[in-house]
Short mmCIF file of C-alpha atoms (C1' of nucleotides) in Angstrom, two decimals:
data_model
loop_
_atom_site.label_atom_id
_atom_site.label_comp_id
_atom_site.label_asym_id
_atom_site.label_seq_id
_atom_site.Cartn_x
_atom_site.Cartn_y
_atom_site.Cartn_z
CA MET A 116 135.28 35.58 159.54
CA THR A 117 133.38 34.33 156.38
CA LEU A 118 134.40 30.81 155.82
CA LYS A 119 133.29 29.30 152.66
CA ILE A 120 132.83 25.42 152.22
CA TYR A 121 132.33 23.56 149.12
CA ASN A 122 129.20 21.48 149.44
CA THR A 123 128.72 18.37 147.60
CA LEU A 124 125.11 18.48 148.26
CA THR A 125 124.60 21.81 146.49
CA ARG A 126 127.78 21.34 144.29
CA ASP A 127 128.75 24.80 145.21
CA LYS A 128 130.78 27.05 147.60
CA SER A 129 128.65 28.66 150.19
CA GLU A 130 129.16 30.51 153.40
CA PHE A 131 129.60 28.44 156.52
CA GLU A 132 126.83 28.95 159.23
CA PRO A 133 126.53 26.49 161.81
CA ILE A 134 122.98 25.50 163.22
CA GLU A 135 123.88 26.56 166.83
CA LYS A 136 126.18 29.66 166.91
CA GLY A 137 129.47 29.22 167.96
CA LYS A 138 129.09 25.46 167.57
CA VAL A 139 130.00 22.96 165.16
CA ARG A 140 128.77 19.24 164.97
CA MET A 141 130.84 17.39 162.92
CA TYR A 142 130.85 13.76 161.77
CA VAL A 143 133.50 12.02 159.54
CA CYS A 144 133.32 8.25 158.53
CA GLY A 145 136.24 6.19 159.96
CA PRO A 146 137.57 3.05 158.54
CA THR A 147 136.23 -0.50 158.62
CA VAL A 148 138.56 -2.19 160.68
CA TYR A 149 139.31 -5.33 159.28
CA ASP A 150 143.04 -4.77 158.21
CA ASN A 151 145.74 -2.22 158.89
CA ALA A 152 144.88 1.33 157.71
CA HIS A 153 146.80 2.71 154.65
CA VAL A 154 147.88 6.15 153.70
CA GLY A 155 144.68 6.93 151.88
CA HIS A 156 143.01 6.63 155.18
CA ALA A 157 145.73 9.06 156.77
CA MET A 158 144.82 11.50 153.97
CA SER A 159 141.03 11.69 154.82
CA ALA A 160 142.05 11.66 158.75
CA LEU A 161 144.37 14.42 158.13
CA VAL A 162 142.19 16.66 155.83
CA PHE A 163 139.47 16.64 158.56
CA ASP A 164 141.86 16.95 161.21
CA VAL A 165 142.80 20.38 159.66
CA VAL A 166 139.24 21.43 159.19
CA ARG A 167 138.39 20.65 162.70
CA ARG A 168 141.47 22.62 163.88
CA TYR A 169 140.76 25.62 161.72
CA LEU A 170 137.25 25.72 163.04
CA THR A 171 138.70 25.58 166.43
CA TYR A 172 141.21 28.15 165.77
CA ASN A 173 138.06 30.61 164.90
CA GLY A 174 136.56 29.95 168.10
CA TYR A 175 134.05 27.45 167.30
CA ASP A 176 133.22 24.56 169.77
CA VAL A 177 133.79 21.71 167.60
CA HIS A 178 132.05 18.25 168.63
CA TYR A 179 133.84 15.89 166.47
CA VAL A 180 132.68 12.24 166.01
CA MET A 181 134.75 9.90 163.91
CA ASN A 182 133.23 6.32 164.17
CA PHE A 183 134.83 2.77 163.68
CA THR A 184 132.91 0.09 161.67
CA ASP A 185 133.57 -2.87 163.69
CA VAL A 186 131.28 -5.42 162.23
CA ASP A 187 130.68 -6.34 158.66
CA ASP A 188 131.06 -8.87 156.01
CA LYS A 189 135.07 -8.43 155.63
CA ILE A 190 135.69 -8.47 159.29
CA ILE A 191 133.71 -11.54 159.70
CA ASP A 192 135.41 -13.31 156.78
CA ARG A 193 138.95 -12.19 157.96
CA ALA A 194 138.32 -13.18 161.59
CA ARG A 195 137.06 -16.71 160.41
CA ARG A 196 140.22 -17.27 158.26
CA LEU A 197 142.52 -16.20 161.15
CA GLY A 198 140.41 -18.24 163.71
CA VAL A 199 139.71 -15.31 166.10
CA GLU A 200 136.63 -13.62 167.16
CA PRO A 201 135.52 -10.53 164.88
CA ILE A 202 135.35 -8.31 167.84
CA ASP A 203 138.79 -9.01 168.87
CA LEU A 204 140.01 -8.58 165.42
CA ALA A 205 138.39 -5.30 165.14
CA GLU A 206 139.43 -4.25 168.61
CA LYS A 207 143.21 -4.83 167.36
CA TYR A 208 142.87 -2.68 164.35
CA ILE A 209 140.96 0.05 166.24
CA GLU A 210 143.97 0.44 168.67
CA GLU A 211 146.44 0.25 165.70
CA TYR A 212 144.39 3.19 163.98
CA LYS A 213 144.37 5.31 166.93
CA GLN A 214 148.08 5.00 167.19
CA ASN A 215 148.44 5.73 163.60
CA LEU A 216 146.47 8.77 164.09
CA GLN A 217 148.60 9.84 167.09
CA ASP A 218 151.71 9.48 165.14
CA LEU A 219 150.24 11.81 162.33
CA ASN A 220 149.52 14.32 165.17
CA VAL A 221 145.78 14.05 164.25
CA LEU A 222 143.83 15.32 167.35
CA PRO A 223 141.58 12.45 168.97
CA ALA A 224 138.00 13.01 168.07
CA THR A 225 135.54 14.00 170.70
CA ASP A 226 133.83 10.65 170.44
CA HIS A 227 135.05 7.66 168.62
CA PRO A 228 131.77 5.47 168.56
CA ARG A 229 131.71 1.77 167.19
CA ALA A 230 128.83 0.20 165.76
CA THR A 231 128.60 -2.87 167.96
CA ASN A 232 128.14 -0.06 170.87
CA GLU A 233 124.94 1.16 169.22
CA ILE A 234 122.98 -1.88 168.39
CA ASP A 235 120.09 -0.98 170.41
CA GLN A 236 119.90 2.58 168.83
CA ILE A 237 120.13 0.92 165.53
CA ILE A 238 117.52 -1.60 166.14
CA GLY A 239 115.19 1.14 167.30
CA MET A 240 115.77 3.14 164.20
CA VAL A 241 115.15 0.21 162.04
CA GLU A 242 111.66 -0.46 163.66
CA LYS A 243 111.06 3.27 163.20
CA LEU A 244 111.82 3.02 159.36
CA ILE A 245 109.44 0.19 159.20
CA GLU A 246 106.92 1.98 160.92
CA LYS A 247 107.09 4.65 158.58
CA GLY A 248 106.99 2.67 155.62
CA ALA A 249 110.45 3.23 154.73
CA ALA A 250 111.70 -0.03 155.01
CA TYR A 251 110.25 -3.62 155.05
CA GLU A 252 111.50 -7.14 156.11
CA VAL A 253 111.97 -10.16 154.27
CA ASP A 254 113.16 -13.40 155.77
CA GLY A 255 114.93 -11.75 158.58
CA ASP A 256 116.62 -9.10 156.33
CA VAL A 257 115.32 -5.58 156.55
CA TYR A 258 115.52 -3.27 153.43
CA PHE A 259 115.22 0.32 153.05
CA ARG A 260 112.51 1.35 150.44
CA VAL A 261 114.40 3.77 148.28
CA GLU A 262 111.31 4.95 146.61
CA SER A 263 109.84 6.12 149.80
CA ALA A 264 112.64 9.01 149.82
CA LYS A 265 111.28 11.27 147.01
CA ASP A 266 114.68 12.95 146.73
CA TYR A 267 116.82 9.90 146.67
CA GLY A 268 119.91 10.52 144.64
CA LYS A 269 120.15 14.21 145.66
CA LEU A 270 123.66 14.21 147.00
CA SER A 271 125.31 11.82 144.36
CA GLY A 272 123.30 13.61 141.47
CA ARG A 273 121.69 10.52 140.27
CA SER A 274 118.08 9.55 139.82
CA LEU A 275 116.57 6.17 140.56
CA ASP A 276 115.61 5.82 136.90
CA GLU A 277 119.03 6.30 135.70
CA MET A 278 120.54 3.88 138.03
CA ASN A 279 117.93 1.21 137.49
CA ALA A 280 118.58 1.49 133.78
CA GLY A 281 122.21 1.24 133.53
CA SER A 282 122.48 -1.29 136.55
CA ARG A 283 125.23 -3.66 136.96
CA ILE A 284 123.78 -4.92 140.17
CA ARG A 285 122.53 -8.53 140.12
CA VAL A 286 118.81 -8.26 140.94
CA ASP A 287 117.71 -9.82 144.22
CA GLU A 288 114.11 -10.85 143.72
CA ARG A 289 113.08 -10.20 146.95
CA LYS A 290 113.65 -6.55 146.98
CA GLU A 291 110.90 -4.30 145.89
CA ASN A 292 113.40 -2.15 143.98
CA PRO A 293 117.01 -3.34 142.99
CA MET A 294 118.43 -0.17 144.74
CA ASP A 295 116.89 -1.00 148.09
CA PHE A 296 119.65 -1.71 150.60
CA ALA A 297 119.93 -3.48 153.64
CA VAL A 298 119.52 -1.90 157.01
CA TRP A 299 119.33 -5.02 158.97
CA LYS A 300 121.22 -8.40 157.78
CA SER A 301 119.99 -11.68 159.17
CA ALA A 302 122.64 -13.87 160.46
CA LYS A 303 124.05 -16.76 158.79
CA GLU A 304 124.70 -20.04 160.68
CA GLY A 305 127.43 -19.39 163.50
CA GLU A 306 127.96 -15.54 162.62
CA ILE A 307 128.23 -13.11 165.20
CA SER A 308 124.80 -11.61 165.72
CA TRP A 309 122.42 -9.62 167.99
CA ASP A 310 118.92 -10.45 168.83
CA SER A 311 116.26 -8.31 166.93
CA PRO A 312 112.28 -8.39 166.28
CA TRP A 313 113.41 -9.86 162.91
CA GLY A 314 115.67 -12.53 164.29
CA PRO A 315 119.43 -12.74 164.98
CA GLY A 316 121.28 -10.51 162.78
CA ARG A 317 123.56 -7.39 162.45
CA PRO A 318 123.25 -3.86 161.29
CA GLY A 319 123.72 -2.77 157.63
CA TRP A 320 126.67 -0.75 156.90
CA HIS A 321 124.79 2.78 156.31
CA ILE A 322 122.37 2.56 159.18
CA GLU A 323 125.26 2.43 161.89
CA CYS A 324 126.54 5.83 160.56
CA SER A 325 123.04 7.21 160.95
CA ALA A 326 122.80 5.81 164.31
CA MET A 327 126.07 7.36 165.55
CA ASN A 328 125.11 10.63 164.18
CA LEU A 329 122.01 10.97 165.59
CA GLY A 330 123.01 9.43 168.81
CA HIS A 331 126.09 11.53 169.28
CA LEU A 332 125.24 14.80 167.51
CA GLY A 333 121.53 15.02 167.22
CA ASP A 334 119.17 15.09 164.29
CA GLN A 335 120.79 17.68 162.47
CA ILE A 336 124.88 18.25 161.98
CA ASP A 337 126.78 20.92 160.46
CA ILE A 338 129.41 19.02 158.72
CA HIS A 339 129.57 15.53 157.45
CA GLY A 340 132.99 14.43 155.88
CA GLY A 341 134.64 11.40 154.11
CA GLY A 342 136.35 10.32 150.93
CA ASN A 343 134.53 10.98 147.76
CA ASP A 344 134.28 7.25 147.28
CA LEU A 345 131.65 7.24 149.89
CA ILE A 346 129.18 9.55 148.18
CA PHE A 347 127.54 6.80 146.68
CA PRO A 348 125.98 4.78 147.96
CA HIS A 349 126.99 5.20 151.45
CA HIS A 350 126.35 8.85 152.31
CA GLU A 351 123.24 8.90 149.90
CA ASN A 352 121.68 6.13 152.03
CA GLU A 353 122.75 7.74 155.27
CA ILE A 354 120.80 10.82 154.18
CA ALA A 355 117.82 8.65 153.19
CA GLN A 356 117.55 6.81 156.31
CA SER A 357 118.33 9.93 158.65
CA GLU A 358 115.80 12.08 157.04
CA ALA A 359 113.18 9.28 156.95
CA ILE A 360 113.74 9.03 160.69
CA THR A 361 113.78 12.53 161.65
CA GLY A 362 111.82 14.27 158.93
CA LYS A 363 114.53 16.98 158.93
CA PRO A 364 117.43 17.79 156.58
CA PHE A 365 120.41 15.82 157.80
CA ALA A 366 123.69 17.46 157.49
CA ARG A 367 124.18 20.95 156.40
CA TYR A 368 127.64 20.65 154.26
CA TRP A 369 128.79 17.57 152.90
CA MET A 370 132.49 17.49 152.26
CA HIS A 371 134.40 15.04 150.57
CA ASN A 372 138.27 14.57 150.06
CA GLY A 373 139.57 13.27 146.86
CA MET A 374 141.52 9.95 146.54
CA LEU A 375 145.12 9.42 147.27
CA GLN A 376 146.66 8.25 144.02
CA LEU A 377 149.40 5.56 143.85
CA LYS A 378 150.95 4.75 140.64
CA GLY A 379 148.25 6.83 138.93
CA GLU A 380 145.34 4.76 140.55
CA LYS A 381 143.29 4.97 143.55
CA MET A 382 145.13 3.11 146.44
CA SER A 383 142.81 0.41 147.68
CA LYS A 384 142.73 -2.97 149.20
CA SER A 385 141.10 -4.62 146.01
CA THR A 386 143.81 -3.53 143.72
CA GLY A 387 146.61 -4.45 146.32
CA ASN A 388 148.50 -1.17 145.84
CA LEU A 389 148.68 0.29 149.11
CA ILE A 390 151.14 1.54 151.85
CA PRO A 391 150.00 0.90 155.41
CA ILE A 392 150.36 4.05 157.70
CA GLY A 393 152.67 2.23 160.04
CA GLU A 394 155.08 1.47 157.22
CA PHE A 395 155.01 5.24 156.25
CA ILE A 396 155.56 6.35 159.72
CA GLU A 397 158.61 4.21 160.26
CA ALA A 398 160.32 5.75 157.32
CA HIS A 399 159.34 9.35 157.56
CA PRO A 400 158.22 11.81 160.18
CA GLY A 401 154.35 12.17 160.32
CA ASP A 402 154.63 15.81 159.21
CA VAL A 403 155.93 14.68 155.88
CA MET A 404 152.53 12.78 155.24
CA ARG A 405 150.58 15.93 156.52
CA LEU A 406 152.67 18.02 154.19
CA MET A 407 151.81 16.25 151.27
CA VAL A 408 148.20 16.39 152.06
CA ILE A 409 147.96 19.98 152.77
CA SER A 410 150.18 20.99 150.04
CA SER A 411 147.40 20.35 147.59
CA HIS A 412 143.63 21.08 147.69
CA TYR A 413 141.69 18.42 149.53
CA ARG A 414 139.18 17.71 147.14
CA SER A 415 141.70 17.08 144.27
CA PRO A 416 143.36 13.53 143.87
CA LEU A 417 146.64 13.31 145.74
CA THR A 418 149.68 12.48 143.84
CA PHE A 419 151.63 9.92 145.99
CA ASN A 420 154.92 8.78 145.02
CA SER A 421 158.55 8.69 146.16
CA GLU A 422 159.64 11.81 144.27
CA VAL A 423 156.68 13.72 146.16
CA ILE A 424 157.68 12.21 149.48
CA GLU A 425 161.38 13.30 148.85
CA ALA A 426 160.28 16.65 147.95
CA ASN A 427 158.13 17.14 151.04
CA GLU A 428 160.90 15.92 153.29
CA ARG A 429 163.09 18.69 151.96
CA ALA A 430 160.23 21.14 152.40
CA LEU A 431 159.93 19.99 155.84
CA ASP A 432 163.45 20.85 156.49
CA ARG A 433 162.87 24.15 154.96
CA LEU A 434 160.03 24.93 157.34
CA LEU A 435 162.21 23.82 160.35
CA SER A 436 164.88 26.17 159.40
CA ALA A 437 162.56 29.27 160.41
CA LYS A 438 162.70 27.98 163.88
CA LYS A 439 166.48 28.24 164.33
CA PRO A 440 167.84 30.71 166.86
CA ALA A 441 169.57 33.73 165.90
CA GLN A 442 173.19 33.63 164.76
CA ALA A 443 175.66 33.40 167.81
CA ASP A 444 177.14 36.83 167.05
CA ALA A 445 173.90 38.64 166.18
CA GLN A 446 174.11 42.23 166.56
CA GLY A 447 170.59 43.18 165.43
CA ALA A 448 169.26 43.76 161.80
CA PRO A 449 168.80 46.81 160.07
CA LYS A 450 165.47 48.60 160.48
CA GLU A 451 164.62 48.12 156.80
CA ILE A 452 164.87 44.49 157.16
CA LEU A 453 162.82 44.49 160.49
CA ASP A 454 160.17 46.39 158.81
CA GLN A 455 159.98 43.91 156.03
CA LEU A 456 159.70 41.16 158.66
CA ALA A 457 157.03 42.94 160.30
CA ASN A 458 155.15 43.47 156.97
CA GLN A 459 155.51 39.84 156.18
CA VAL A 460 154.06 38.86 159.53
CA GLU A 461 151.13 40.67 158.69
CA ALA A 462 151.00 39.66 155.05
CA THR A 463 151.15 35.95 156.11
CA GLN A 464 148.53 35.99 158.83
CA GLN A 465 146.18 37.79 156.38
CA GLY A 466 147.07 35.43 153.52
CA PHE A 467 146.64 32.56 155.60
CA ASP A 468 143.17 33.19 156.49
CA GLU A 469 142.23 34.32 153.16
CA SER A 470 143.27 31.11 151.79
CA MET A 471 141.65 28.82 154.61
CA GLN A 472 138.49 30.59 154.34
CA GLU A 473 138.18 29.93 150.74
CA ASP A 474 137.29 26.18 151.39
CA PHE A 475 140.43 25.47 153.32
CA ASN A 476 142.91 26.22 150.72
CA THR A 477 145.62 24.86 152.84
CA ALA A 478 148.18 24.92 149.72
CA GLY A 479 147.68 28.66 149.58
CA ALA A 480 148.08 29.13 153.04
CA LEU A 481 151.24 27.10 153.19
CA GLY A 482 152.55 29.15 150.24
CA THR A 483 152.06 32.31 152.42
CA ILE A 484 153.91 30.36 155.46
CA PHE A 485 156.83 29.83 153.14
CA ASP A 486 157.16 33.41 152.42
CA LEU A 487 157.34 34.21 156.04
CA VAL A 488 160.05 31.39 156.26
CA ARG A 489 162.18 32.99 153.70
CA MET A 490 161.91 36.55 155.43
CA ILE A 491 162.67 35.00 158.96
CA ASN A 492 165.80 33.24 157.47
CA GLN A 493 166.67 36.44 155.73
CA ALA A 494 166.38 38.51 158.93
CA ARG A 495 168.64 36.05 160.75
CA ALA A 496 171.21 36.06 158.10
CA LYS A 497 171.23 39.98 158.36
CA GLY A 498 172.10 39.61 162.07
CA ALA A 499 168.46 39.79 163.75
CA THR A 500 168.38 38.80 167.44
CA ASP A 501 166.27 36.26 168.87
CA GLU A 502 164.27 39.06 170.40
CA GLU A 503 163.81 40.53 166.90
CA LEU A 504 162.86 37.23 165.44
CA SER A 505 160.51 36.02 168.16
CA GLN A 506 157.23 37.56 166.95
CA ALA A 507 157.61 36.32 163.56
CA GLN A 508 158.50 33.02 164.78
CA GLN A 509 155.48 32.80 167.13
CA VAL A 510 153.08 33.46 164.38
CA PHE A 511 154.90 30.83 162.26
CA THR A 512 154.51 28.39 165.07
CA THR A 513 150.83 29.35 165.54
CA LEU A 514 149.83 28.98 161.83
CA THR A 515 151.84 25.84 161.22
CA GLY A 516 149.84 24.68 164.44
CA VAL A 517 146.72 25.31 162.92
CA LEU A 518 147.58 23.31 160.05
CA GLY A 519 148.75 20.40 162.57
CA LEU A 520 152.40 20.49 161.77
CA GLU A 521 154.41 19.37 164.79
CA LEU A 522 157.76 20.70 163.50
CA LYS A 523 159.67 19.06 166.17
CA THR A 524 163.29 20.41 165.98
CA ARG A 525 165.39 17.30 165.28
CA GLU A 526 166.43 15.95 168.51
CA LYS A 527 169.90 15.31 168.64
CA SER A 528 169.30 11.73 169.32
CA ALA A 529 167.22 9.23 171.15
CA SER A 530 170.25 7.18 171.85
CA ASN A 531 173.02 7.38 174.36
CA ALA A 532 175.74 7.83 171.64
CA ASP A 533 175.36 11.76 172.13
CA VAL A 534 178.29 12.00 174.36
CA PHE A 535 180.55 10.15 171.98
CA ILE A 536 179.55 12.17 169.11
CA ASP A 537 179.94 15.46 171.15
CA LEU A 538 183.51 14.10 171.92
CA LEU A 539 184.18 13.56 168.35
CA LEU A 540 182.95 16.91 167.61
CA ASP A 541 185.38 18.42 170.02
CA LEU A 542 188.26 16.45 168.55
CA ARG A 543 187.56 17.45 165.16
CA GLN A 544 187.36 21.29 166.31
CA GLU A 545 190.85 20.93 167.60
CA LEU A 546 191.95 19.25 164.37
CA ARG A 547 190.35 22.06 162.40
CA ALA A 548 192.20 24.64 164.73
CA LEU A 549 195.47 22.86 163.53
CA LYS A 550 194.40 23.01 160.08
CA ASN A 551 194.58 19.35 160.01
CA TYR A 552 191.63 19.18 157.57
CA ALA A 553 192.50 15.72 155.97
CA LEU A 554 191.41 14.29 159.41
CA SER A 555 188.62 16.51 160.41
CA ASP A 556 187.01 16.04 157.13
CA GLN A 557 187.33 12.33 157.55
CA ILE A 558 185.45 12.58 160.92
CA ARG A 559 182.77 14.49 159.22
CA ASP A 560 182.42 12.10 156.42
CA GLN A 561 182.63 9.01 158.53
CA LEU A 562 179.80 10.37 160.88
CA ALA A 563 177.75 11.45 157.93
CA GLU A 564 177.70 7.86 156.69
CA LEU A 565 176.54 6.87 160.13
CA GLY A 566 173.69 9.45 159.75
CA VAL A 567 175.11 12.31 161.74
CA VAL A 568 175.06 15.73 159.88
CA ILE A 569 177.65 18.36 161.05
CA GLU A 570 177.08 21.97 160.43
CA ASP A 571 179.69 24.35 161.18
CA THR A 572 178.76 27.85 162.11
CA ALA A 573 180.67 31.03 163.49
CA ALA A 574 179.92 30.06 166.81
CA GLY A 575 180.99 26.52 166.43
CA SER A 576 179.75 23.19 165.11
CA THR A 577 176.30 21.54 165.63
CA TRP A 578 175.11 18.03 164.59
CA HIS A 579 172.01 16.25 164.20
CA TRP A 580 170.64 12.94 162.94
CA GLU A 581 169.81 12.81 159.26
"C1'" G B 297 126.98 3.36 128.77
"C1'" G B 298 125.56 7.19 132.95
"C1'" C B 299 127.15 10.88 136.57
"C1'" G B 300 131.23 13.87 138.55
"C1'" A B 301 136.47 15.87 138.85
"C1'" C B 302 140.73 17.30 136.44
"C1'" G B 303 144.70 18.60 132.56
"C1'" U B 304 149.17 25.19 135.25
"C1'" A B 305 157.23 25.57 134.30
"C1'" G B 306 161.53 18.92 134.79
"C1'" C B 307 158.15 17.21 139.23
"C1'" C B 308 154.36 18.56 143.13
"C1'" A B 309 151.10 22.51 143.22
"C1'" A B 310 147.86 27.67 144.29
"C1'" G B 311 145.30 30.95 141.55
"C1'" U B 312 138.87 34.53 145.27
"C1'" U B 313 133.74 37.64 141.89
"C1'" G B 314 137.83 37.49 134.21
"C1'" G B 315 142.53 42.46 134.06
"C1'" U B 316 148.53 39.88 131.64
"C1'" A B 317 150.52 33.55 136.57
"C1'" A B 318 151.83 32.09 144.76
"C1'" G B 319 154.58 28.48 147.00
"C1'" G B 320 157.60 23.77 147.43
"C1'" C B 321 161.12 20.15 145.25
"C1'" A B 322 164.81 19.58 141.57
"C1'" A B 323 168.64 21.93 137.95
"C1'" G B 324 172.06 26.15 137.25
"C1'" G B 325 175.02 30.90 138.75
"C1'" G B 326 176.52 33.56 143.08
"C1'" U B 327 177.51 35.20 148.50
"C1'" C B 328 179.42 32.85 152.94
"C1'" U B 329 182.88 28.67 154.28
"C1'" G B 330 189.77 25.78 154.86
"C1'" C B 331 186.35 22.58 152.01
"C1'" A B 332 181.33 21.22 152.78
"C1'" A B 333 176.62 21.61 155.19
"C1'" A B 334 172.90 25.28 156.41
"C1'" A B 335 171.29 30.13 155.24
"C1'" C B 336 170.78 34.13 151.82
"C1'" C B 337 170.59 36.31 146.49
"C1'" C B 338 169.76 35.62 141.33
"C1'" C B 339 167.36 32.49 137.51
"C1'" G B 340 162.37 29.43 134.73
"C1'" A B 341 155.73 28.72 132.64
"C1'" U B 342 151.09 32.53 128.54
"C1'" C B 343 148.38 28.15 131.66
"C1'" A B 344 146.31 20.20 127.03
"C1'" C B 345 144.62 21.44 121.75
"C1'" G B 346 140.82 24.11 118.77
"C1'" G B 347 137.11 27.85 118.37
"C1'" G B 348 133.55 31.40 120.92
"C1'" U B 349 132.06 35.78 124.36
"C1'" U B 350 134.77 40.31 126.10
"C1'" C B 351 138.46 46.27 125.57
"C1'" G B 352 140.77 41.97 128.25
"C1'" A B 353 140.16 34.80 129.99
"C1'" G B 354 144.42 30.06 133.22
"C1'" U B 355 139.78 31.89 135.05
"C1'" C B 356 133.14 32.20 131.40
"C1'" C B 357 130.70 29.09 127.00
"C1'" C B 358 131.15 25.01 122.82
"C1'" G B 359 134.01 21.09 120.75
"C1'" U B 360 138.41 17.56 120.71
"C1'" C B 361 142.08 14.72 123.32
"C1'" G B 362 143.80 12.65 127.67
"C1'" U B 363 143.96 11.36 133.03
"C1'" C B 364 141.12 10.01 137.13
"C1'" G B 365 136.79 8.79 140.58
"C1'" C B 366 131.89 6.85 141.56
"C1'" C B 367 128.00 3.70 139.35
"C1'" U B 368 129.81 -3.03 143.54
"C1'" C B 369 133.26 -3.38 149.46
"C1'" C B 370 136.26 1.15 150.06
"C1'" A B 371 138.85 7.40 153.27
#
RNA sequence: GGCGACGUAGCCAAGUUGGUAAGGCAAGGGUCUGCAAAACCCCGAUCACGGGUUCGAGUCCCGUCGUCGCCUCCA
């Protein structure tokens, strides 16, 4: 396999080679847990879930770490306003996020570390940075000295000169360079804090990710992921800190997903245009969200609106159609059709890999899966038996599984109304036999209004919830 | 102002190293059906605009217009 990955650091696509053969160390920046997560977070989680699944599918042993930032200004502010402890607030949203991920069929990370569990490690790192002259303390705060990192700006493609020149940052006189950033923040009166050599305080945002990386994955990792809004300053700073500490190149491949666009704008807290994951999940299957994400390239912005949601709901139905069993009276399909089906299975397997290997081109991969769907349905329509369909359906299930699609066949229901609906269907069947179509259609229409969709086939009628 | 990405049919969207455009949704026509539904078949673009390189460009170069992201917390 020759997998190519677009690397933000080098700004090109290059062949993926892990540090250690057969193993992948992968870290993705998780959310700051001060409120419910929105579908933009879901996009990022889904993108990297697919990356992880594809690597696993190719035989890599993937160690996947996704962190939670569970202490920072926003958490503290919100907790204070709500009159609760910051830790409890964070805990609540961590649990909620984990549930969101489960609803989206995102595999749990190998580790889900949190900043507050890494304080000792962080303090140790800050000490080391000071020792090495890469950080300095002022009034209980510790700042990273950006000028100590000779290649600062290499990820985001900026230079310190440029940044300082057009700077919109209010200058803190205590800093040596306006771009210096906090690795340790002194606590204000009454704020949650931990003791440190510089007095009570808490970690800066960037250092915690460095700590969790180094602590859980080692000095060097293969893939570091996150939204492209994190490139600067977060990931830039993570590199500076980590490399200052270890003296080694930090992550080999930096992957960044594009932003989800709602009403033509990035979905974000500050502008108030957002949809919580929970809200979306209540209205649509998780597969719909996933389908939206994988039907475009992960680095592009994702168009998110009701039209696209609806289109993908239909697309999901179409995928589900491939799983349907043979017709009740299936006699076997003509050889010509079965040959075409076999060819399509092969073409799809090959096309899937070719697309995925090209920087995880999930949209292309999905396209070739839809080709298989059409061929399966065609074979079924031409009388293929379950036996004749089975191999193609297995491949279909495997490949959609690599993309993380659940494709749960719609259960008849989760309620105990089933027996009554079955009863109505039986009744309707008899009315149809008597050619009393007025009444039988009335049953169908009224059930439809209640969300029950009836499908008549040669072998009888079936139903499912809308 | 600086850095970066993008602009492909009504909508979403793919397009590997340049050789005449995947797929999904919608719309329309047809098969099947008592009628529907589902499924199947048929049907649509010269790729923002202008120039250039080339035998040949959506795919490389330059310019114009437009959209978006980052530069401040952010997936």
